[in-house]
mmCIF file of C-alpha atoms in Angstrom:
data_model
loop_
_atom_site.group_PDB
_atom_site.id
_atom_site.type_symbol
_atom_site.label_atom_id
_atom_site.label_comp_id
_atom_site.label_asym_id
_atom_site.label_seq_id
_atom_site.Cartn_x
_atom_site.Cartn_y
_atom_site.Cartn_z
ATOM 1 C CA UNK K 87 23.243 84.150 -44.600
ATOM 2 C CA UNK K 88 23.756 82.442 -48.180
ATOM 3 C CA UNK K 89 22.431 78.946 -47.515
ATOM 4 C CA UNK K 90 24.843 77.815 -50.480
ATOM 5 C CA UNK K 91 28.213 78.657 -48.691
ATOM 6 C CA UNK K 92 30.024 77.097 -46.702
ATOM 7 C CA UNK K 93 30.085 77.208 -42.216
ATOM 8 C CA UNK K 94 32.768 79.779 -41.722
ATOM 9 C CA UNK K 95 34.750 78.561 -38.673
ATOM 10 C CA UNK K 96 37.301 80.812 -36.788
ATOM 11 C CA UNK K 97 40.677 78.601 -35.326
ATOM 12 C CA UNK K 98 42.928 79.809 -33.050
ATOM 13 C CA UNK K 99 46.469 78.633 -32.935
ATOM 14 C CA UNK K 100 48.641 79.845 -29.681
ATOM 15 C CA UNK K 101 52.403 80.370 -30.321
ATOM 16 C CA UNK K 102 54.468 77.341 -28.940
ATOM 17 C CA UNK K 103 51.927 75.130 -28.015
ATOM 18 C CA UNK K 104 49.620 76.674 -25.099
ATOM 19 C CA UNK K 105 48.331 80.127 -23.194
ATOM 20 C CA UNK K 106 50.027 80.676 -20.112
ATOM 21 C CA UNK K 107 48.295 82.325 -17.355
ATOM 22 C CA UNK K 108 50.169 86.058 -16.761
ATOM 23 C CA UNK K 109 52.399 85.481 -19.754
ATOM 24 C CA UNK K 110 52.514 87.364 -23.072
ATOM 25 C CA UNK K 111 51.691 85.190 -26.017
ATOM 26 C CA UNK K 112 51.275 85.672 -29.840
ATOM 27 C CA UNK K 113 47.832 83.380 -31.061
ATOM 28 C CA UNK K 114 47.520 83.344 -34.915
ATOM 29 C CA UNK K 115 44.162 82.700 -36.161
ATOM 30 C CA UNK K 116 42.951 81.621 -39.249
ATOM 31 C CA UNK K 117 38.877 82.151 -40.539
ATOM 32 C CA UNK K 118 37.602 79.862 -43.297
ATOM 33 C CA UNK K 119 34.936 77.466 -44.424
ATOM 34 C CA UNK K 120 34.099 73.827 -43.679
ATOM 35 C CA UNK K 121 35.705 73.302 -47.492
ATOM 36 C CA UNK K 122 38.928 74.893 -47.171
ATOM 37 C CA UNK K 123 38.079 78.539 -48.515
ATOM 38 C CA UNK K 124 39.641 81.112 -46.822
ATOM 39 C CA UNK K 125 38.279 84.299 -45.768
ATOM 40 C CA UNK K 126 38.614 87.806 -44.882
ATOM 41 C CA UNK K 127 37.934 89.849 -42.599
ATOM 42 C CA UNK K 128 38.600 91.678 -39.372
ATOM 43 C CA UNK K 129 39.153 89.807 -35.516
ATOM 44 C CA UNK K 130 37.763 92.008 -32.630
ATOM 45 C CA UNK K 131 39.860 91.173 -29.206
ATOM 46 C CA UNK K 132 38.265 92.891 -25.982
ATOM 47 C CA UNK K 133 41.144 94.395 -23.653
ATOM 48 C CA UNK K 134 41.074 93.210 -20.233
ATOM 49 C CA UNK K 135 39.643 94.903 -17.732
ATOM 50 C CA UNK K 136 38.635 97.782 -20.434
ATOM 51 C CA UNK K 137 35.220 98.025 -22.487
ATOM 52 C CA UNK K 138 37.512 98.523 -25.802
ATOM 53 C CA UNK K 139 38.194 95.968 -28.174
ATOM 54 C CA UNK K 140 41.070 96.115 -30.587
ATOM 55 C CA UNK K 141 40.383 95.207 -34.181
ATOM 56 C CA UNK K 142 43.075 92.569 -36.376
ATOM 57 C CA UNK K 143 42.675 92.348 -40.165
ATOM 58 C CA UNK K 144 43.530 88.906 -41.663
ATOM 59 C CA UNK K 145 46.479 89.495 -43.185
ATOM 60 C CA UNK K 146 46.823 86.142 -45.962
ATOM 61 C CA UNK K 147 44.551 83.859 -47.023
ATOM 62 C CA UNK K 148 42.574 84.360 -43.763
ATOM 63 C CA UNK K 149 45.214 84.026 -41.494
ATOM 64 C CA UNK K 150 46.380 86.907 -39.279
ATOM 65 C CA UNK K 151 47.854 86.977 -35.397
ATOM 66 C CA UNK K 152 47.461 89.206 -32.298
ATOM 67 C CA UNK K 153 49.200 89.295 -28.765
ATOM 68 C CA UNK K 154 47.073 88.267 -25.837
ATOM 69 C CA UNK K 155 47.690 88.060 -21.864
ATOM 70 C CA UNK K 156 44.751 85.731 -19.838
ATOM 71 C CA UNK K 157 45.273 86.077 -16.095
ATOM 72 C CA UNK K 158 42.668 83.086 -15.526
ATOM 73 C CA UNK K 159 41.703 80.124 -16.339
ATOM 74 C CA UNK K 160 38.178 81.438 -17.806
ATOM 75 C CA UNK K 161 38.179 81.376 -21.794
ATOM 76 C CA UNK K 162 37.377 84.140 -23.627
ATOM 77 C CA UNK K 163 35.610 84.284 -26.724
ATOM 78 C CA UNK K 164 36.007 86.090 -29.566
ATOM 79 C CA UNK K 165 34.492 87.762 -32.783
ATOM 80 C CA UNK K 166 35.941 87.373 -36.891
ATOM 81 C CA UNK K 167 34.123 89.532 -39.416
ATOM 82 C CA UNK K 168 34.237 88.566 -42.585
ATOM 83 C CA UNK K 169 34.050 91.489 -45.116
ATOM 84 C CA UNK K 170 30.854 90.527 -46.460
ATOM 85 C CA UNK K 171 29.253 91.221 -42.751
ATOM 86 C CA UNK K 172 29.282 87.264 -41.738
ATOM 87 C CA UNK K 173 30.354 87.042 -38.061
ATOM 88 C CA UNK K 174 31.459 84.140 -36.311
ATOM 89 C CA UNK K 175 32.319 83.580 -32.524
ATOM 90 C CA UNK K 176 35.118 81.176 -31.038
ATOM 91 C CA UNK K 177 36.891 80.664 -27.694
ATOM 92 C CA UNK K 178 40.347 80.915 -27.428
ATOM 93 C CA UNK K 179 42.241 77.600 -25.275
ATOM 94 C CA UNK K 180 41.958 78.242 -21.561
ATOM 95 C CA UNK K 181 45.623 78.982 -20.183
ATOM 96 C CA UNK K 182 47.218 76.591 -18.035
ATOM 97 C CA UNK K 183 48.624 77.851 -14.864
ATOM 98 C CA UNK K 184 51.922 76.066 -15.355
ATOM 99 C CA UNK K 185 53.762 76.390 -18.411
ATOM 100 C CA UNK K 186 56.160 78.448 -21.193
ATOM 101 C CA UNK K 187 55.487 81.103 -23.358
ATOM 102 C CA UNK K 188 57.801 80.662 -26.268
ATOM 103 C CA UNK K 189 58.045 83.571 -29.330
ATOM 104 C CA UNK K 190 60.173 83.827 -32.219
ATOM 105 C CA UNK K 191 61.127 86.438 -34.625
ATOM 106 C CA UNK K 192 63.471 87.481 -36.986
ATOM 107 C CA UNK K 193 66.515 89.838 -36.865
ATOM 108 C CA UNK K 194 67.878 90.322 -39.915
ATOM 109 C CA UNK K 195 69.241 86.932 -40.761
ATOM 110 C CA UNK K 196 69.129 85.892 -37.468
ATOM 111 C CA UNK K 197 66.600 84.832 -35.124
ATOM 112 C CA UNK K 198 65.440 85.561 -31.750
ATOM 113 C CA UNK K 199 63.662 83.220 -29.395
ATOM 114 C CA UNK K 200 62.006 84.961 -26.591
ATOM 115 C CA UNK K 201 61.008 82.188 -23.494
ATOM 116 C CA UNK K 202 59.397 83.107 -20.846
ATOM 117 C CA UNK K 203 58.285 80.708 -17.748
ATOM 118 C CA UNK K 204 55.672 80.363 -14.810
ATOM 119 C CA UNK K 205 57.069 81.288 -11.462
ATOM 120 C CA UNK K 206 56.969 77.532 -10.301
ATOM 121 C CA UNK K 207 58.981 76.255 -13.567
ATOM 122 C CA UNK K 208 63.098 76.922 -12.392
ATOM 123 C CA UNK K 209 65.335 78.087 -15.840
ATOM 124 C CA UNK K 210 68.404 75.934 -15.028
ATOM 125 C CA UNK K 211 65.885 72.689 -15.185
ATOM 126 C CA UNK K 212 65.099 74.146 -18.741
ATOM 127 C CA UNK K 213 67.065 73.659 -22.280
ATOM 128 C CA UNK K 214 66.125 74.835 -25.708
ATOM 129 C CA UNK K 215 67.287 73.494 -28.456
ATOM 130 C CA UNK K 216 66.779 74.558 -32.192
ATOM 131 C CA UNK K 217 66.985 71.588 -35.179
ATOM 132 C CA UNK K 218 67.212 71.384 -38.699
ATOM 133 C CA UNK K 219 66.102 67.977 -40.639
ATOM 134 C CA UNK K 220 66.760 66.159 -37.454
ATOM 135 C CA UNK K 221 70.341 67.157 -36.468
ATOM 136 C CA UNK K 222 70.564 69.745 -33.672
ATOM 137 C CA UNK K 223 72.453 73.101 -34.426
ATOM 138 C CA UNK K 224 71.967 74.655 -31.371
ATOM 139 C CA UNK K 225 71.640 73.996 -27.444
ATOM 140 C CA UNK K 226 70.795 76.596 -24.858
ATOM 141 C CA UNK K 227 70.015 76.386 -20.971
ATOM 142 C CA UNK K 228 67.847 78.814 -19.540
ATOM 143 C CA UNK K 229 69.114 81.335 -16.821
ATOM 144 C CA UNK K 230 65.786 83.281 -15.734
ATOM 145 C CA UNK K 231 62.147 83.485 -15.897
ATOM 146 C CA UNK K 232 62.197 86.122 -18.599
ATOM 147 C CA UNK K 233 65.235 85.656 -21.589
ATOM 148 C CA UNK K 234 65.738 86.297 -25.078
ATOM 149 C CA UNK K 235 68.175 83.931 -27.449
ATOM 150 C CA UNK K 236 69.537 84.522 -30.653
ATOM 151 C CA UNK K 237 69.608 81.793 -33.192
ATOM 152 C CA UNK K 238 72.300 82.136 -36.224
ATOM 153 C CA UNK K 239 71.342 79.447 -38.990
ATOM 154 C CA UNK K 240 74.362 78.038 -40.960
ATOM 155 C CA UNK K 241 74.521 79.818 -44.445
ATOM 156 C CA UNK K 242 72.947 78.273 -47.140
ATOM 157 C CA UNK K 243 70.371 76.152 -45.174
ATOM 158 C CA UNK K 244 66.780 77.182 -46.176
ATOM 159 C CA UNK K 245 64.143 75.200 -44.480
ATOM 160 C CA UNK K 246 61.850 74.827 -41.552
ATOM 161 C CA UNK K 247 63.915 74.573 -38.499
ATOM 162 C CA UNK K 248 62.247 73.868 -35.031
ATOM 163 C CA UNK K 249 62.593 75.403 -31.858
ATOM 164 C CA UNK K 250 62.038 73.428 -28.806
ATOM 165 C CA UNK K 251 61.896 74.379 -25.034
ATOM 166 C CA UNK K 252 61.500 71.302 -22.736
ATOM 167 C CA UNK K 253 62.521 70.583 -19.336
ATOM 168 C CA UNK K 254 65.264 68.233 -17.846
ATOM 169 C CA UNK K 255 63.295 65.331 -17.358
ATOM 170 C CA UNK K 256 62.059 65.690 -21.140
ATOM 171 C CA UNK K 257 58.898 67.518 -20.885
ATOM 172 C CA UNK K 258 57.894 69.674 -23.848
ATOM 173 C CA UNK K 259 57.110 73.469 -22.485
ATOM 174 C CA UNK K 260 56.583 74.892 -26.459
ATOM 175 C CA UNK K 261 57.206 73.664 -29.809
ATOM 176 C CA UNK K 262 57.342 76.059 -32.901
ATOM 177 C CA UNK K 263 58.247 75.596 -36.464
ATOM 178 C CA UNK K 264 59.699 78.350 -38.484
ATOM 179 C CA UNK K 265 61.264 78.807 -41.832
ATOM 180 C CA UNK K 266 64.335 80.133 -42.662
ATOM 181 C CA UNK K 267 65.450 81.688 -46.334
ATOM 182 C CA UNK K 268 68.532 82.708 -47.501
ATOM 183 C CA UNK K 269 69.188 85.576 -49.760
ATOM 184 C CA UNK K 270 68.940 84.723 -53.534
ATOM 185 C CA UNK K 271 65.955 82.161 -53.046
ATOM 186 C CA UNK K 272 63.750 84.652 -55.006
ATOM 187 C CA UNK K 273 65.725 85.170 -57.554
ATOM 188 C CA UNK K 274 64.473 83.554 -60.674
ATOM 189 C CA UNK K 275 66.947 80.839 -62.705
ATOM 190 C CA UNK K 276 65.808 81.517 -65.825
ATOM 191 C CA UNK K 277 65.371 84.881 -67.819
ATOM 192 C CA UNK K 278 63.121 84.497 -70.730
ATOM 193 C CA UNK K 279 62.625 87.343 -73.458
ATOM 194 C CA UNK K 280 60.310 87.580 -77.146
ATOM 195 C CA UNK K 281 57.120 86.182 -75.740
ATOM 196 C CA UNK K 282 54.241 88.268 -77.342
ATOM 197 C CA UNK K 283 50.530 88.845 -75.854
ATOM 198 C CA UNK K 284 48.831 87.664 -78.854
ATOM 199 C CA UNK K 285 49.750 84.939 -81.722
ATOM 200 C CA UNK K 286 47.718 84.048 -84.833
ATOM 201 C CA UNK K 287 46.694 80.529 -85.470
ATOM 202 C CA UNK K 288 49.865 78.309 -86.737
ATOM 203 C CA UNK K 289 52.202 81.293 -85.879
ATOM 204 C CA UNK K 290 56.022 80.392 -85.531
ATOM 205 C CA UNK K 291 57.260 81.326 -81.630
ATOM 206 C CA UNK K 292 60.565 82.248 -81.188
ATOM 207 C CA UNK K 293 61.833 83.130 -77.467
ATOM 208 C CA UNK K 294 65.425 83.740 -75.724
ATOM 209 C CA UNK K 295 66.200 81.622 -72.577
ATOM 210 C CA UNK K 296 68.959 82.760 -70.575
ATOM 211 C CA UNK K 297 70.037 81.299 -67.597
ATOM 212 C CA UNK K 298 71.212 82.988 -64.490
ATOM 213 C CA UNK K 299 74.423 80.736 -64.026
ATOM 214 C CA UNK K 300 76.851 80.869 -66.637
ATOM 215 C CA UNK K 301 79.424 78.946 -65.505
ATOM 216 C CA UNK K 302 78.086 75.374 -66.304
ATOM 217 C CA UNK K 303 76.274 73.611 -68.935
ATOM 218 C CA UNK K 304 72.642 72.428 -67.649
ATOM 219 C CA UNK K 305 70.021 70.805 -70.296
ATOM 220 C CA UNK K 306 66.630 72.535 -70.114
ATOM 221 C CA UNK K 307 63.516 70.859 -70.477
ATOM 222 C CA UNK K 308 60.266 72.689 -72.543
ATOM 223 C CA UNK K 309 56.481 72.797 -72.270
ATOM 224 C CA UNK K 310 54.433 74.505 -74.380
ATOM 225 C CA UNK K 311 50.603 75.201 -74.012
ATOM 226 C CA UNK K 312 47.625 77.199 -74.428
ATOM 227 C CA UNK K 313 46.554 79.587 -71.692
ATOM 228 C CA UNK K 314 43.157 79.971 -72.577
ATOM 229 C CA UNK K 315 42.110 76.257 -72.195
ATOM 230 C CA UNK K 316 44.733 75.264 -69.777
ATOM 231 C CA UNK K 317 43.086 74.293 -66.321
ATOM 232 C CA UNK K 318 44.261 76.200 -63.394
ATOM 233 C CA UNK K 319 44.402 74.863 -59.602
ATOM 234 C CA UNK K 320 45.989 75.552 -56.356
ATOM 235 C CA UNK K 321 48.617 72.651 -57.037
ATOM 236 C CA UNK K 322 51.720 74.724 -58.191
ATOM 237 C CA UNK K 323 54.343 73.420 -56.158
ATOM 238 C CA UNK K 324 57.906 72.320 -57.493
ATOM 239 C CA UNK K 325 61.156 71.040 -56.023
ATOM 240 C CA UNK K 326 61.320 73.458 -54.139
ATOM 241 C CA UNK K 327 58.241 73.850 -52.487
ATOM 242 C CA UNK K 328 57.768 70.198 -51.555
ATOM 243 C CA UNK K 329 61.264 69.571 -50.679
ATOM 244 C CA UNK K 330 61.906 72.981 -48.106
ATOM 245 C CA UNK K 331 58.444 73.870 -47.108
ATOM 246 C CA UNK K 332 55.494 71.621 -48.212
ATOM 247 C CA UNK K 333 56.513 67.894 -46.942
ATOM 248 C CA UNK K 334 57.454 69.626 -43.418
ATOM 249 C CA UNK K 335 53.830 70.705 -42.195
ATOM 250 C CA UNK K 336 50.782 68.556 -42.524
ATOM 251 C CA UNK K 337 48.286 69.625 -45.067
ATOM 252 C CA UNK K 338 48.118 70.980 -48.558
ATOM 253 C CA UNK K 339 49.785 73.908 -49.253
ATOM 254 C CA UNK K 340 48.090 76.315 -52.003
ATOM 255 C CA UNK K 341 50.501 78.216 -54.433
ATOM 256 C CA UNK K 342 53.345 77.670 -52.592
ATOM 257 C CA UNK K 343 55.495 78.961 -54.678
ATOM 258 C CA UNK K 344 54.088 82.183 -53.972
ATOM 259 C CA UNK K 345 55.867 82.387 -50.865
ATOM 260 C CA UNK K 346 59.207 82.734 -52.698
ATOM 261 C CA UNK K 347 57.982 85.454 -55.184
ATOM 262 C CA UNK K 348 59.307 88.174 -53.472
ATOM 263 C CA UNK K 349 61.603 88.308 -50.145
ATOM 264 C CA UNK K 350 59.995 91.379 -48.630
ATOM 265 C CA UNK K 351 57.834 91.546 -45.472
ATOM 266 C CA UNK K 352 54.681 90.667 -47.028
ATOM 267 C CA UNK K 353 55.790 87.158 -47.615
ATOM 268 C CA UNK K 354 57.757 86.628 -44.643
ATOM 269 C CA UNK K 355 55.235 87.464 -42.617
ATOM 270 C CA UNK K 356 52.621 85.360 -44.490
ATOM 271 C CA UNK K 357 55.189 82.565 -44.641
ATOM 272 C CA UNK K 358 55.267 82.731 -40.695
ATOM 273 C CA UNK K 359 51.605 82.668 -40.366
ATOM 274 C CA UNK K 360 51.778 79.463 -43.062
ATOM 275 C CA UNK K 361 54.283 77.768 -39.935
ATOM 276 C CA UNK K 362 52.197 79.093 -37.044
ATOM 277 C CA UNK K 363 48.932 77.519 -38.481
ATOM 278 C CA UNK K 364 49.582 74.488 -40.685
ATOM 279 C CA UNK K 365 52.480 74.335 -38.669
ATOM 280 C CA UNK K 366 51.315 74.210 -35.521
ATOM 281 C CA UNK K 367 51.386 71.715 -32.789
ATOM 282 C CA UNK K 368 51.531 71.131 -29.321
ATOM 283 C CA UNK K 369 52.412 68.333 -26.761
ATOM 284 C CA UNK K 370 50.848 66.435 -24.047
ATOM 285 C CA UNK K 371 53.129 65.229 -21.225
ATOM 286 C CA UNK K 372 50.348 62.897 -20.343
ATOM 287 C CA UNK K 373 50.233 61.436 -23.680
ATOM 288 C CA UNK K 374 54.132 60.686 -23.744
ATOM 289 C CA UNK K 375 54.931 59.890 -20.506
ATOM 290 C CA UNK K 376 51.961 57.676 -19.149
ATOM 291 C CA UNK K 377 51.475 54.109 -20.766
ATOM 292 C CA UNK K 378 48.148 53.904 -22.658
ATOM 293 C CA UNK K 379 47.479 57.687 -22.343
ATOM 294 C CA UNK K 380 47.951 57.975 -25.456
ATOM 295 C CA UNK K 381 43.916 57.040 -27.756
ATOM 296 C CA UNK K 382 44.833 55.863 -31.075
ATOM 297 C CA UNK K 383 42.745 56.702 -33.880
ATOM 298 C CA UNK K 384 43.818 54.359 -36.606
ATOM 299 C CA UNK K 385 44.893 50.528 -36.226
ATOM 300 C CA UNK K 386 48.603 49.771 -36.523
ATOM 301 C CA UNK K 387 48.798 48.924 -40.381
ATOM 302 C CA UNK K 388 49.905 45.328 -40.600
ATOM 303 C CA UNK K 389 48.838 45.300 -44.591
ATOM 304 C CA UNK K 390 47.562 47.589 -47.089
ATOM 305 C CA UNK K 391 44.063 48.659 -46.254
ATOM 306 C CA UNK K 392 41.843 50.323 -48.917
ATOM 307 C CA UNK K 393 38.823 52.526 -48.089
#
């Protein structure tokens, strides 16, 4: 191995919160180093009960997905291949013998949340309820073990909206983040024309900016600069990005106005892996419910405190 790079470390994210013991769930993973590079590569997954393995290619920025079903409580671990040859092992969560499995998808402009529940869990005791900035937009109780629900956002509202399932006494079952786009969000706002490859030294520039929307007068503000000696970073996020996407899961997002290049399966589906890994959490009952469960890791901040 190249003693100047990086550990690569392989993370496993399960969809909703937890692995269920006998119930279908989706796990993203994502493979990168101990400084934030991501890498590809291929995930092998062993079938149970078979001496085949299935193979997973990352699919973004290290980040891919596969469906799993653990019928114990024993974990399994598992191989990423990176496509230089560099392996790495994990272990996926052990599954929890009581729980929900909770997976969402889209249909067209729709969404579908699939829940499914351990025998010992009863539906009517269970609600799900799908938000947007805080503010609820939709309530459903469950009628069986096994059910599918289709979410229709209002139109207009791009964002990340959260699905919750949760019992009636206010236990959390799954949590998952996902974001919604509406048409048009791709579409750039400006349309600009008579920019040239090359310029000599002191060369006059003149370009055509057009805007999209005709219909009202908007003042439009100019930067000019050199390619060649202009620094280039990950940090290319705008209104937009910070606003719908970026301020909503923890972490820095890269480029993330990549995400809204193109509406086409390639980045929904890499916008989905975004929610199911920097998006991603889970909660503990015990940590909620029980007074002084809960192990804080910072002080409460009673002034500013500089490190």
């Amino acid at each position: 191995r190249n003693k100047e790079k990086s550990p690569l470390r392989l993370t496993f994210y399960p969809e909703g919160g937890n692995l269920i013991q006998g119930l279908p769930c989706r796990v993203a993973f994502e493979a990168c180093r101990e400084n934030g590079e991501w890498v590809e590569g291929t995930l092998s997954l062993a079938e149970n009960g078979a001496g085949t393995s299935k193979s997973y290619a990352t699919c973004h920025r290290g980040r891919g997905c596969f469906d799993i079903t653990l019928r114990t409580d024993k974990q399994q671990h598992i191989q990423f291949t990176s496509k230089d040859g560099e392996q790495v092992t994990a272990a996926l969560p052990r599954a929890e013998t009581s729980g929900a499995s909770l997976s969402v998808a889209q249909q067209g402009e729709g969404w579908t949340m699939h829940c499914r529940l351990s025998a010992d869990i009863q539906p009517l005791a269970v609600g799900l309820t799908v938000s947007y900035e805080g503010k609820v937009l939709g309530f459903y109780t469950l009628k069986g073990h096994n059910e599918r629900l289709t979410f229709e956002p209002p139109q207009g509202m791009s964002g990340v909206y959260q699905a919750t399932l949760f019992t009636e006494d206010g236990k959390v079952l799954a949590d998952r983040l996902f974001f919604h786009r509406t048409p048009g969000m791709a579409v750039a706002p400006l349309q600009v024309e008579g920019l040239k490859a090359e310029y000599a030294p002191y060369d006059s520039i003149r370009i055509s900016v057009q805007g999209k929307d005709t219909h009202h007068n908007s003042l439009l503000s100019l930067a000019v600069r050199e390619k060649s000696t202009s620094f280039g970073n990950h940090d290319t996020g705008n209104i937009l990005t910070e606003m719908l996407l970026a301020s909503e899961i923890r972490g820095f997002v890269p480029d993330p106005e990549w995400y809204f290049e193109q509406d086409d399966s390639v980045h929904r589906a890499a916008l989905d892996l975004l929610m199911m890994t920097q998006g991603w959490r889970r909660f503990r009952w015990q940590d909620m419910a029980v007074k002084g469960a809960l192990e804080q890791t910072q002080p409460r901040e009673k002034q500013l405190m500089l490190k």
